[in-house]
Amino acid sequence: MNSQHEFVLRTVEERDIRFIRLWFTDIMGALKSVVMSPSELESAFEEGIGFDGSSVEGFSRISESDTIALPDPSTFQILPFDDNEPDLQTARMFCDIAQPDGQPSVVDPRHILRRQVTEAANDGFTCMASPEIEFYLLEHSKELTDLVPTDNGGYFDQATHDTAPLFRRRAMLALESLGIATEFSHHETAPGQQEIDLRHADVLTMADNIMTFRRVIKQVATDSNVRATFMPKPFEDLPGSGMHTHFSLFEGQSNAFHDPDDEFSLSRTAKQFIAGILEHSTEMSPIINQWPNSYKRLMFGNEAPGSATWGVQNRSALVRVPTYRLTKEESRRVEIRSIDASMNPYLGYAVILAAGLRGIREGYELDEPAEDDVHQLTHRERRAMGYKDLPSSMDQALREFEKSEFMAEVLGEHVFEFFLRAKWEEWRDYQRQITTVELRNNLNF
């Protein structure tokens, strides 16, 4: 038992915590949970909690089903929703998944990200991330074809309907109570669309924070009698929801992305990191855009990138270099704009970090920044300028992913093969459906 274990045990007793939720995710990013009584906490720290890994999507075969969840005491937080019901007071901890012999499970998404964090540390870097998370608030409806936004607000509007501003305040208070620092919240461009930005943290902590964020947003929505969705594009005629994420690498206290002598204050390390993202953008697309619906956001969404480009201030680029506080070292960062709000943050951040690190290690060269509105260029114009288009469908994305030895190396063979099979099956199910557009256009022939 170390000091963190002791702190958790003492807090549970002093605060009269009645239940402990142990959280982890499956390969697709679905949050899994087991509830434990406080009396079992000490043994859980020492031995973990055994469960049937074959029942969790992608984890293990029936013949190798014994799996152990090891609570990480550094992630202990008291959940904010039971303050008025002390008999239900609950805390949560994220878990690392292990095999019976104590070795980390190769299918644990958190371990896959930690492996890249270790790779970065071996190169002298700490990766920091700060996401801008978009989502829609909808009125409750039993019909999935009858989605109604909670308000008619637009970008930065002070919504006339009370639901949106009150919701965001409640959500931010709940997040802050869990130790998740927020920076800004505002109404996004579409009716019912919201954004909350999280303050930067190391990339593994941020992945935990994103999983907690989704749980909190869903709970606050339920308590507010509305519905929250992180679906990439729930409306045909409205913008999609992304999770633009700002990344930076630090060497100790120094920002490795900052160079005061560069025109854009970007170091060679930063440029190589960007070049790595652009070079591997198509093959990692299924991880950061994992649903067929994701490509409707990229193809028809507002300010969603369609090509592997970078730009200074340019919001049509895949990687944008913000110019706010250009001379401030700690603020130098790059923004990756293709990420979905529903991405598995452990796998997504793992492949992004791996791509950036490869760019640095192998000295990738960065082309000139895009100055055009890339959305307005034709395919021929983009090709003439040397821009590589991102996949426009899950089918195209999986074909790029399937032949990528790099993605298999980052994710591990088991996760790579399982993810690929599952997504091909999902794509075939998607193709099998007969849509109302087809019926409207073809039924009379």
Short mmCIF file of C-alpha atoms in Angstrom, two decimals:
data_model
loop_
_atom_site.label_atom_id
_atom_site.label_comp_id
_atom_site.label_asym_id
_atom_site.label_seq_id
_atom_site.Cartn_x
_atom_site.Cartn_y
_atom_site.Cartn_z
CA MET A 1 0.00 0.00 0.00
CA ASN A 2 1.36 3.41 -0.95
CA SER A 3 0.32 6.91 0.10
CA GLN A 4 -2.25 7.19 -2.71
CA HIS A 5 -3.94 3.96 -1.62
CA GLU A 6 -3.98 5.19 1.97
CA PHE A 7 -5.46 8.55 0.93
CA VAL A 8 -8.30 6.82 -0.92
CA LEU A 9 -9.06 4.45 1.96
CA ARG A 10 -9.04 7.32 4.46
CA THR A 11 -11.26 9.53 2.26
CA VAL A 12 -13.78 6.74 1.71
CA GLU A 13 -14.09 6.27 5.46
CA GLU A 14 -14.16 9.99 6.38
CA ARG A 15 -16.67 10.92 3.66
CA ASP A 16 -18.81 7.83 4.27
CA ILE A 17 -18.63 6.72 0.63
CA ARG A 18 -21.08 3.85 0.18
CA PHE A 19 -20.16 2.64 -3.33
CA ILE A 20 -17.04 2.62 -5.52
CA ARG A 21 -17.44 2.54 -9.29
CA LEU A 22 -14.52 1.02 -11.18
CA TRP A 23 -14.38 2.31 -14.77
CA PHE A 24 -12.62 1.15 -17.92
CA THR A 25 -13.45 1.14 -21.64
CA ASP A 26 -13.78 -1.51 -24.29
CA ILE A 27 -11.94 -1.20 -27.59
CA MET A 28 -14.66 0.94 -29.16
CA GLY A 29 -14.61 3.38 -26.24
CA ALA A 30 -17.80 2.34 -24.44
CA LEU A 31 -17.54 3.01 -20.72
CA LYS A 32 -17.70 -0.12 -18.56
CA SER A 33 -18.36 -0.10 -14.83
CA VAL A 34 -18.47 -2.44 -11.86
CA VAL A 35 -19.72 -1.26 -8.46
CA MET A 36 -17.82 -2.34 -5.37
CA SER A 37 -18.51 -1.90 -1.67
CA PRO A 38 -15.85 -0.04 0.37
CA SER A 39 -15.09 -3.17 2.37
CA GLU A 40 -13.52 -4.71 -0.75
CA LEU A 41 -11.38 -1.70 -1.62
CA GLU A 42 -8.17 -2.68 0.18
CA SER A 43 -8.07 -6.12 -1.41
CA ALA A 44 -8.88 -4.57 -4.80
CA PHE A 45 -5.77 -2.39 -4.51
CA GLU A 46 -3.67 -5.44 -3.66
CA GLU A 47 -5.15 -8.06 -5.99
CA GLY A 48 -7.53 -6.33 -8.37
CA ILE A 49 -11.07 -7.36 -9.29
CA GLY A 50 -11.51 -10.44 -11.46
CA PHE A 51 -14.08 -10.45 -14.25
CA ASP A 52 -15.00 -12.31 -17.44
CA GLY A 53 -12.98 -10.59 -20.17
CA SER A 54 -14.67 -12.64 -22.90
CA SER A 55 -17.92 -10.74 -22.20
CA VAL A 56 -16.30 -7.37 -23.01
CA GLU A 57 -16.13 -6.61 -26.72
CA GLY A 58 -12.69 -7.43 -28.07
CA PHE A 59 -11.04 -8.30 -24.76
CA SER A 60 -10.43 -12.05 -24.70
CA ARG A 61 -11.52 -15.45 -25.92
CA ILE A 62 -13.70 -17.78 -23.84
CA SER A 63 -10.67 -20.01 -23.19
CA GLU A 64 -8.67 -17.01 -21.87
CA SER A 65 -11.47 -15.13 -20.15
CA ASP A 66 -10.00 -14.46 -16.70
CA THR A 67 -9.17 -10.74 -16.56
CA ILE A 68 -8.26 -8.39 -13.71
CA ALA A 69 -9.21 -4.73 -13.19
CA LEU A 70 -6.66 -2.84 -11.08
CA PRO A 71 -8.02 0.45 -9.67
CA ASP A 72 -5.74 3.44 -10.22
CA PRO A 73 -5.89 5.45 -6.96
CA SER A 74 -4.63 8.61 -8.69
CA THR A 75 -8.00 8.80 -10.49
CA PHE A 76 -10.16 8.64 -7.35
CA GLN A 77 -12.95 11.22 -7.33
CA ILE A 78 -16.29 11.52 -5.55
CA LEU A 79 -19.16 11.69 -8.03
CA PRO A 80 -21.24 14.85 -7.64
CA PHE A 81 -24.74 13.54 -8.29
CA ASP A 82 -25.63 12.05 -4.91
CA ASP A 83 -24.97 15.02 -2.61
CA ASN A 84 -28.58 15.09 -1.47
CA GLU A 85 -28.75 11.33 -0.92
CA PRO A 86 -25.92 10.36 1.47
CA ASP A 87 -26.94 6.71 1.40
CA LEU A 88 -26.00 6.66 -2.31
CA GLN A 89 -22.72 8.62 -2.08
CA THR A 90 -20.44 7.18 -4.76
CA ALA A 91 -16.83 7.58 -5.91
CA ARG A 92 -15.11 6.38 -9.04
CA MET A 93 -11.67 5.20 -10.13
CA PHE A 94 -10.35 4.24 -13.55
CA CYS A 95 -8.76 0.82 -13.84
CA ASP A 96 -5.82 -0.70 -15.63
CA ILE A 97 -6.65 -4.08 -17.11
CA ALA A 98 -4.24 -6.94 -16.45
CA GLN A 99 -3.85 -10.64 -17.15
CA PRO A 100 -3.91 -13.17 -14.27
CA ASP A 101 -0.09 -13.13 -14.14
CA GLY A 102 -0.16 -9.38 -13.49
CA GLN A 103 1.09 -8.32 -16.92
CA PRO A 104 -0.77 -5.42 -18.58
CA SER A 105 -3.47 -6.57 -20.96
CA VAL A 106 -2.57 -5.90 -24.59
CA VAL A 107 -6.22 -5.05 -25.31
CA ASP A 108 -6.58 -2.36 -22.64
CA PRO A 109 -7.02 0.98 -24.47
CA ARG A 110 -5.60 2.84 -21.46
CA HIS A 111 -2.46 0.69 -21.60
CA ILE A 112 -2.10 1.32 -25.34
CA LEU A 113 -2.04 5.08 -24.69
CA ARG A 114 0.28 4.69 -21.70
CA ARG A 115 2.70 2.80 -23.96
CA GLN A 116 2.91 5.85 -26.26
CA VAL A 117 3.27 8.15 -23.25
CA THR A 118 6.25 6.03 -22.21
CA GLU A 119 7.67 6.24 -25.74
CA ALA A 120 7.38 10.02 -25.60
CA ALA A 121 9.04 10.08 -22.17
CA ASN A 122 11.92 8.01 -23.52
CA ASP A 123 12.42 10.77 -26.10
CA GLY A 124 12.32 13.38 -23.35
CA PHE A 125 8.76 14.60 -23.97
CA THR A 126 5.55 14.99 -21.98
CA CYS A 127 2.48 15.32 -24.19
CA MET A 128 -0.21 17.80 -23.15
CA ALA A 129 -3.70 17.91 -24.64
CA SER A 130 -6.63 20.30 -24.46
CA PRO A 131 -9.88 19.36 -26.25
CA GLU A 132 -12.82 21.49 -27.37
CA ILE A 133 -15.75 19.09 -27.05
CA GLU A 134 -18.91 19.70 -29.06
CA PHE A 135 -22.28 18.02 -28.55
CA TYR A 136 -25.98 18.57 -29.16
CA LEU A 137 -28.74 19.02 -26.61
CA LEU A 138 -32.06 17.63 -27.84
CA GLU A 139 -35.60 17.56 -26.59
CA HIS A 140 -36.75 14.12 -25.46
CA SER A 141 -38.49 12.22 -28.23
CA LYS A 142 -39.46 8.60 -28.65
CA GLU A 143 -38.93 8.82 -32.41
CA LEU A 144 -35.32 8.85 -33.59
CA THR A 145 -36.44 10.53 -36.81
CA ASP A 146 -37.89 13.46 -34.89
CA LEU A 147 -34.84 15.13 -33.33
CA VAL A 148 -35.52 18.61 -31.99
CA PRO A 149 -32.73 20.89 -30.66
CA THR A 150 -33.39 22.48 -27.28
CA ASP A 151 -32.89 26.04 -28.61
CA ASN A 152 -32.46 28.17 -31.72
CA GLY A 153 -29.17 29.75 -30.70
CA GLY A 154 -26.10 30.35 -32.89
CA TYR A 155 -22.39 30.84 -32.32
CA PHE A 156 -21.67 32.55 -28.97
CA ASP A 157 -25.35 33.44 -28.61
CA GLN A 158 -26.75 34.08 -25.19
CA ALA A 159 -29.55 31.61 -25.72
CA THR A 160 -33.05 32.89 -25.02
CA HIS A 161 -34.07 29.43 -23.85
CA ASP A 162 -32.89 28.74 -20.30
CA THR A 163 -31.90 25.12 -20.94
CA ALA A 164 -28.58 25.75 -22.71
CA PRO A 165 -26.87 28.30 -20.42
CA LEU A 166 -28.13 26.64 -17.24
CA PHE A 167 -27.09 23.25 -18.55
CA ARG A 168 -23.53 24.39 -19.29
CA ARG A 169 -23.16 26.00 -15.86
CA ARG A 170 -24.37 22.85 -14.12
CA ALA A 171 -22.08 20.69 -16.24
CA MET A 172 -19.04 22.88 -15.56
CA LEU A 173 -19.70 22.83 -11.81
CA ALA A 174 -20.03 19.03 -11.87
CA LEU A 175 -16.78 18.69 -13.84
CA GLU A 176 -14.90 21.06 -11.54
CA SER A 177 -16.09 19.06 -8.52
CA LEU A 178 -14.42 16.04 -10.11
CA GLY A 179 -11.14 17.88 -10.52
CA ILE A 180 -11.62 18.40 -14.27
CA ALA A 181 -10.67 21.98 -15.04
CA THR A 182 -12.71 23.74 -17.70
CA GLU A 183 -11.70 26.86 -19.61
CA PHE A 184 -14.70 28.06 -21.63
CA SER A 185 -18.20 27.08 -22.58
CA HIS A 186 -20.41 28.58 -25.24
CA HIS A 187 -23.17 27.93 -27.71
CA GLU A 188 -21.87 26.56 -31.00
CA THR A 189 -23.01 27.45 -34.51
CA ALA A 190 -26.09 25.23 -34.75
CA PRO A 191 -29.36 25.19 -32.78
CA GLY A 192 -28.88 23.06 -29.68
CA GLN A 193 -25.14 22.63 -30.24
CA GLN A 194 -22.84 23.31 -27.28
CA GLU A 195 -19.09 23.38 -26.66
CA ILE A 196 -17.12 23.03 -23.43
CA ASP A 197 -13.32 23.32 -23.50
CA LEU A 198 -11.13 21.48 -21.00
CA ARG A 199 -7.92 22.97 -19.62
CA HIS A 200 -4.76 21.21 -20.77
CA ALA A 201 -3.48 18.17 -18.92
CA ASP A 202 -1.12 15.31 -19.71
CA VAL A 203 -2.60 13.18 -22.47
CA LEU A 204 -3.42 10.11 -20.32
CA THR A 205 -5.18 12.20 -17.68
CA MET A 206 -7.04 14.00 -20.46
CA ALA A 207 -8.29 10.72 -21.93
CA ASP A 208 -9.67 9.81 -18.48
CA ASN A 209 -11.20 13.29 -18.27
CA ILE A 210 -12.94 12.90 -21.62
CA MET A 211 -14.55 9.63 -20.57
CA THR A 212 -15.69 11.29 -17.34
CA PHE A 213 -16.88 14.34 -19.31
CA ARG A 214 -19.21 12.23 -21.45
CA ARG A 215 -20.65 10.52 -18.38
CA VAL A 216 -21.19 13.86 -16.62
CA ILE A 217 -22.79 15.51 -19.67
CA LYS A 218 -25.21 12.60 -20.11
CA GLN A 219 -26.13 12.68 -16.40
CA VAL A 220 -26.65 16.46 -16.28
CA ALA A 221 -28.76 16.20 -19.43
CA THR A 222 -30.94 13.52 -17.85
CA ASP A 223 -31.32 15.65 -14.70
CA SER A 224 -32.28 18.61 -16.93
CA ASN A 225 -34.88 16.53 -18.80
CA VAL A 226 -33.04 16.83 -22.13
CA ARG A 227 -30.88 14.49 -24.18
CA ALA A 228 -27.17 14.93 -24.97
CA THR A 229 -25.47 13.30 -27.95
CA PHE A 230 -21.86 13.18 -29.12
CA MET A 231 -22.89 11.63 -32.45
CA PRO A 232 -20.63 13.15 -35.16
CA LYS A 233 -23.50 14.35 -37.39
CA PRO A 234 -27.05 13.83 -36.13
CA PHE A 235 -28.61 16.38 -38.51
CA GLU A 236 -28.38 16.40 -42.30
CA ASP A 237 -28.49 20.20 -42.61
CA LEU A 238 -26.60 21.23 -39.46
CA PRO A 239 -22.87 21.08 -38.61
CA GLY A 240 -21.36 18.00 -37.06
CA SER A 241 -19.77 17.73 -33.62
CA GLY A 242 -16.01 17.41 -33.39
CA MET A 243 -13.42 17.37 -30.65
CA HIS A 244 -10.69 19.70 -31.89
CA THR A 245 -7.69 18.97 -29.68
CA HIS A 246 -4.67 21.17 -29.00
CA PHE A 247 -1.41 19.28 -28.51
CA SER A 248 2.00 20.34 -27.29
CA LEU A 249 5.15 18.53 -26.19
CA PHE A 250 7.13 19.70 -23.18
CA GLU A 251 10.74 18.97 -22.28
CA GLY A 252 10.65 19.51 -18.53
CA GLN A 253 9.18 23.00 -18.11
CA SER A 254 10.04 24.09 -21.67
CA ASN A 255 7.57 23.89 -24.53
CA ALA A 256 9.32 21.93 -27.27
CA PHE A 257 6.94 23.42 -29.86
CA HIS A 258 8.09 27.00 -29.25
CA ASP A 259 10.78 28.83 -31.22
CA PRO A 260 10.79 32.62 -30.78
CA ASP A 261 12.91 33.07 -33.93
CA ASP A 262 10.41 31.34 -36.23
CA GLU A 263 7.81 33.34 -38.18
CA PHE A 264 5.00 31.42 -36.45
CA SER A 265 6.98 30.67 -33.25
CA LEU A 266 7.01 26.99 -34.29
CA SER A 267 10.08 24.89 -33.52
CA ARG A 268 11.48 22.25 -35.84
CA THR A 269 10.11 19.67 -33.40
CA ALA A 270 6.60 21.10 -33.82
CA LYS A 271 6.88 21.09 -37.61
CA GLN A 272 8.05 17.49 -37.63
CA PHE A 273 5.19 16.56 -35.28
CA ILE A 274 2.71 18.18 -37.69
CA ALA A 275 4.34 16.43 -40.65
CA GLY A 276 3.91 13.08 -38.87
CA ILE A 277 0.20 13.74 -38.34
CA LEU A 278 -0.30 14.66 -42.00
CA GLU A 279 1.73 11.70 -43.29
CA HIS A 280 -0.27 9.14 -41.30
CA SER A 281 -3.63 10.90 -41.30
CA THR A 282 -5.42 8.57 -43.71
CA GLU A 283 -4.36 5.31 -42.04
CA MET A 284 -5.37 6.46 -38.55
CA SER A 285 -8.69 7.85 -39.74
CA PRO A 286 -10.84 4.86 -38.60
CA ILE A 287 -9.57 5.33 -35.03
CA ILE A 288 -10.34 9.04 -34.74
CA ASN A 289 -13.41 8.83 -37.03
CA GLN A 290 -14.75 5.39 -36.21
CA TRP A 291 -18.37 5.45 -37.45
CA PRO A 292 -19.88 5.58 -40.95
CA ASN A 293 -21.63 8.73 -39.69
CA SER A 294 -18.22 10.30 -38.99
CA TYR A 295 -17.55 10.75 -42.69
CA LYS A 296 -20.76 12.69 -43.17
CA ARG A 297 -19.33 15.22 -40.73
CA LEU A 298 -16.01 15.33 -42.60
CA MET A 299 -17.64 15.53 -46.03
CA PHE A 300 -20.59 17.78 -45.30
CA GLY A 301 -19.87 19.35 -41.94
CA ASN A 302 -18.94 22.94 -41.24
CA GLU A 303 -15.18 23.58 -40.78
CA ALA A 304 -14.41 19.84 -40.82
CA PRO A 305 -11.22 19.03 -42.72
CA GLY A 306 -11.35 17.00 -45.95
CA SER A 307 -7.65 17.04 -46.81
CA ALA A 308 -4.37 16.41 -45.01
CA THR A 309 -3.23 20.03 -44.85
CA TRP A 310 -1.91 22.39 -42.23
CA GLY A 311 -2.36 26.12 -41.93
CA VAL A 312 -1.81 29.13 -39.74
CA GLN A 313 -5.19 30.25 -38.40
CA ASN A 314 -6.80 28.29 -41.28
CA ARG A 315 -9.89 26.48 -39.95
CA SER A 316 -10.29 24.45 -43.13
CA ALA A 317 -6.97 22.67 -42.48
CA LEU A 318 -6.54 19.34 -40.72
CA VAL A 319 -3.85 20.83 -38.45
CA ARG A 320 -4.23 24.48 -37.49
CA VAL A 321 -1.60 26.61 -35.79
CA PRO A 322 -3.38 29.16 -33.56
CA THR A 323 -1.80 32.61 -33.42
CA TYR A 324 -3.29 33.72 -30.10
CA ARG A 325 -0.46 34.83 -27.80
CA LEU A 326 2.09 33.99 -30.48
CA THR A 327 5.12 34.95 -28.36
CA LYS A 328 3.98 33.17 -25.19
CA GLU A 329 6.01 29.97 -24.90
CA GLU A 330 3.54 27.90 -22.89
CA SER A 331 0.75 28.69 -25.38
CA ARG A 332 2.50 27.32 -28.49
CA ARG A 333 0.50 24.35 -29.66
CA VAL A 334 -1.08 22.73 -32.71
CA GLU A 335 -4.78 21.99 -33.14
CA ILE A 336 -5.94 18.77 -34.81
CA ARG A 337 -9.44 19.30 -36.20
CA SER A 338 -10.48 15.96 -37.68
CA ILE A 339 -11.24 14.23 -34.35
CA ASP A 340 -14.81 13.15 -33.59
CA ALA A 341 -16.48 13.96 -30.29
CA SER A 342 -17.27 10.22 -29.96
CA MET A 343 -13.71 8.90 -30.48
CA ASN A 344 -12.21 6.42 -28.02
CA PRO A 345 -9.79 8.96 -26.50
CA TYR A 346 -7.24 6.35 -25.43
CA LEU A 347 -6.81 4.83 -28.88
CA GLY A 348 -7.24 8.14 -30.70
CA TYR A 349 -4.66 10.02 -28.70
CA ALA A 350 -2.32 7.01 -28.88
CA VAL A 351 -2.24 6.97 -32.70
CA ILE A 352 -1.96 10.77 -32.91
CA LEU A 353 0.94 10.87 -30.46
CA ALA A 354 2.63 7.94 -32.21
CA ALA A 355 2.33 9.65 -35.61
CA GLY A 356 3.75 12.90 -34.26
CA LEU A 357 6.64 11.13 -32.54
CA ARG A 358 7.49 9.23 -35.74
CA GLY A 359 7.59 12.52 -37.60
CA ILE A 360 10.11 13.84 -35.05
CA ARG A 361 12.26 10.71 -34.94
CA GLU A 362 12.47 10.32 -38.71
CA GLY A 363 12.79 14.02 -39.46
CA TYR A 364 9.69 14.41 -41.64
CA GLU A 365 9.68 17.62 -43.66
CA LEU A 366 6.69 19.95 -43.56
CA ASP A 367 5.38 21.56 -46.75
CA GLU A 368 4.23 25.16 -46.96
CA PRO A 369 0.98 25.96 -45.08
CA ALA A 370 -2.35 26.05 -46.90
CA GLU A 371 -3.64 29.58 -47.29
CA ASP A 372 -6.80 28.77 -49.28
CA ASP A 373 -10.17 27.70 -47.98
CA VAL A 374 -9.51 24.05 -48.71
CA HIS A 375 -13.26 23.29 -48.61
CA GLN A 376 -13.81 25.44 -51.69
CA LEU A 377 -11.12 23.78 -53.81
CA THR A 378 -12.04 21.07 -56.32
CA HIS A 379 -10.45 17.64 -56.14
CA ARG A 380 -8.30 18.54 -59.16
CA GLU A 381 -7.15 21.78 -57.52
CA ARG A 382 -6.28 20.00 -54.27
CA ARG A 383 -4.33 17.36 -56.14
CA ALA A 384 -2.45 20.02 -58.15
CA MET A 385 -1.44 21.69 -54.89
CA GLY A 386 -0.14 18.40 -53.51
CA TYR A 387 -2.89 18.00 -50.90
CA LYS A 388 -3.83 14.46 -49.91
CA ASP A 389 -7.56 13.93 -49.44
CA LEU A 390 -8.77 12.27 -46.27
CA PRO A 391 -11.05 9.23 -46.66
CA SER A 392 -14.59 10.22 -47.55
CA SER A 393 -16.19 7.01 -46.25
CA MET A 394 -15.60 4.27 -43.72
CA ASP A 395 -14.88 1.95 -46.65
CA GLN A 396 -11.98 4.10 -47.89
CA ALA A 397 -10.68 4.63 -44.36
CA LEU A 398 -10.64 0.90 -43.55
CA ARG A 399 -8.76 0.11 -46.76
CA GLU A 400 -6.01 2.52 -45.70
CA PHE A 401 -6.05 1.20 -42.13
CA GLU A 402 -5.96 -2.44 -43.25
CA LYS A 403 -2.62 -2.09 -45.03
CA SER A 404 -0.94 -0.02 -42.29
CA GLU A 405 1.86 -1.84 -40.47
CA PHE A 406 2.30 1.32 -38.40
CA MET A 407 -1.24 1.17 -36.97
CA ALA A 408 -0.80 -2.53 -36.19
CA GLU A 409 2.40 -1.69 -34.33
CA VAL A 410 0.83 1.14 -32.30
CA LEU A 411 -2.37 -0.70 -31.38
CA GLY A 412 -0.95 -4.21 -31.14
CA GLU A 413 -1.98 -7.06 -33.42
CA HIS A 414 -4.96 -8.22 -31.33
CA VAL A 415 -6.62 -4.81 -31.11
CA PHE A 416 -5.77 -4.00 -34.73
CA GLU A 417 -7.35 -7.22 -36.04
CA PHE A 418 -10.40 -7.05 -33.80
CA PHE A 419 -11.07 -3.40 -34.61
CA LEU A 420 -10.68 -4.04 -38.33
CA ARG A 421 -13.08 -7.01 -38.35
CA ALA A 422 -15.64 -5.19 -36.23
CA LYS A 423 -15.59 -2.10 -38.42
CA TRP A 424 -15.85 -4.04 -41.69
CA GLU A 425 -18.89 -5.78 -40.24
CA GLU A 426 -20.35 -2.43 -39.20
CA TRP A 427 -19.74 -1.03 -42.69
CA ARG A 428 -21.49 -4.01 -44.31
CA ASP A 429 -24.48 -3.51 -41.99
CA TYR A 430 -24.55 0.15 -42.97
CA GLN A 431 -24.43 -0.69 -46.69
CA ARG A 432 -27.23 -3.25 -46.32
CA GLN A 433 -29.83 -0.69 -45.24
CA ILE A 434 -32.36 0.76 -47.66
CA THR A 435 -32.61 4.51 -47.04
CA THR A 436 -35.53 6.87 -47.54
CA VAL A 437 -33.43 8.69 -50.15
CA GLU A 438 -33.21 5.50 -52.21
CA LEU A 439 -36.92 4.85 -51.88
CA ARG A 440 -37.79 8.42 -52.81
CA ASN A 441 -35.56 8.43 -55.88
CA ASN A 442 -35.91 4.85 -57.12
CA LEU A 443 -39.22 3.33 -56.03
CA ASN A 444 -41.18 4.61 -59.05
CA PHE A 445 -38.84 3.05 -61.60
#
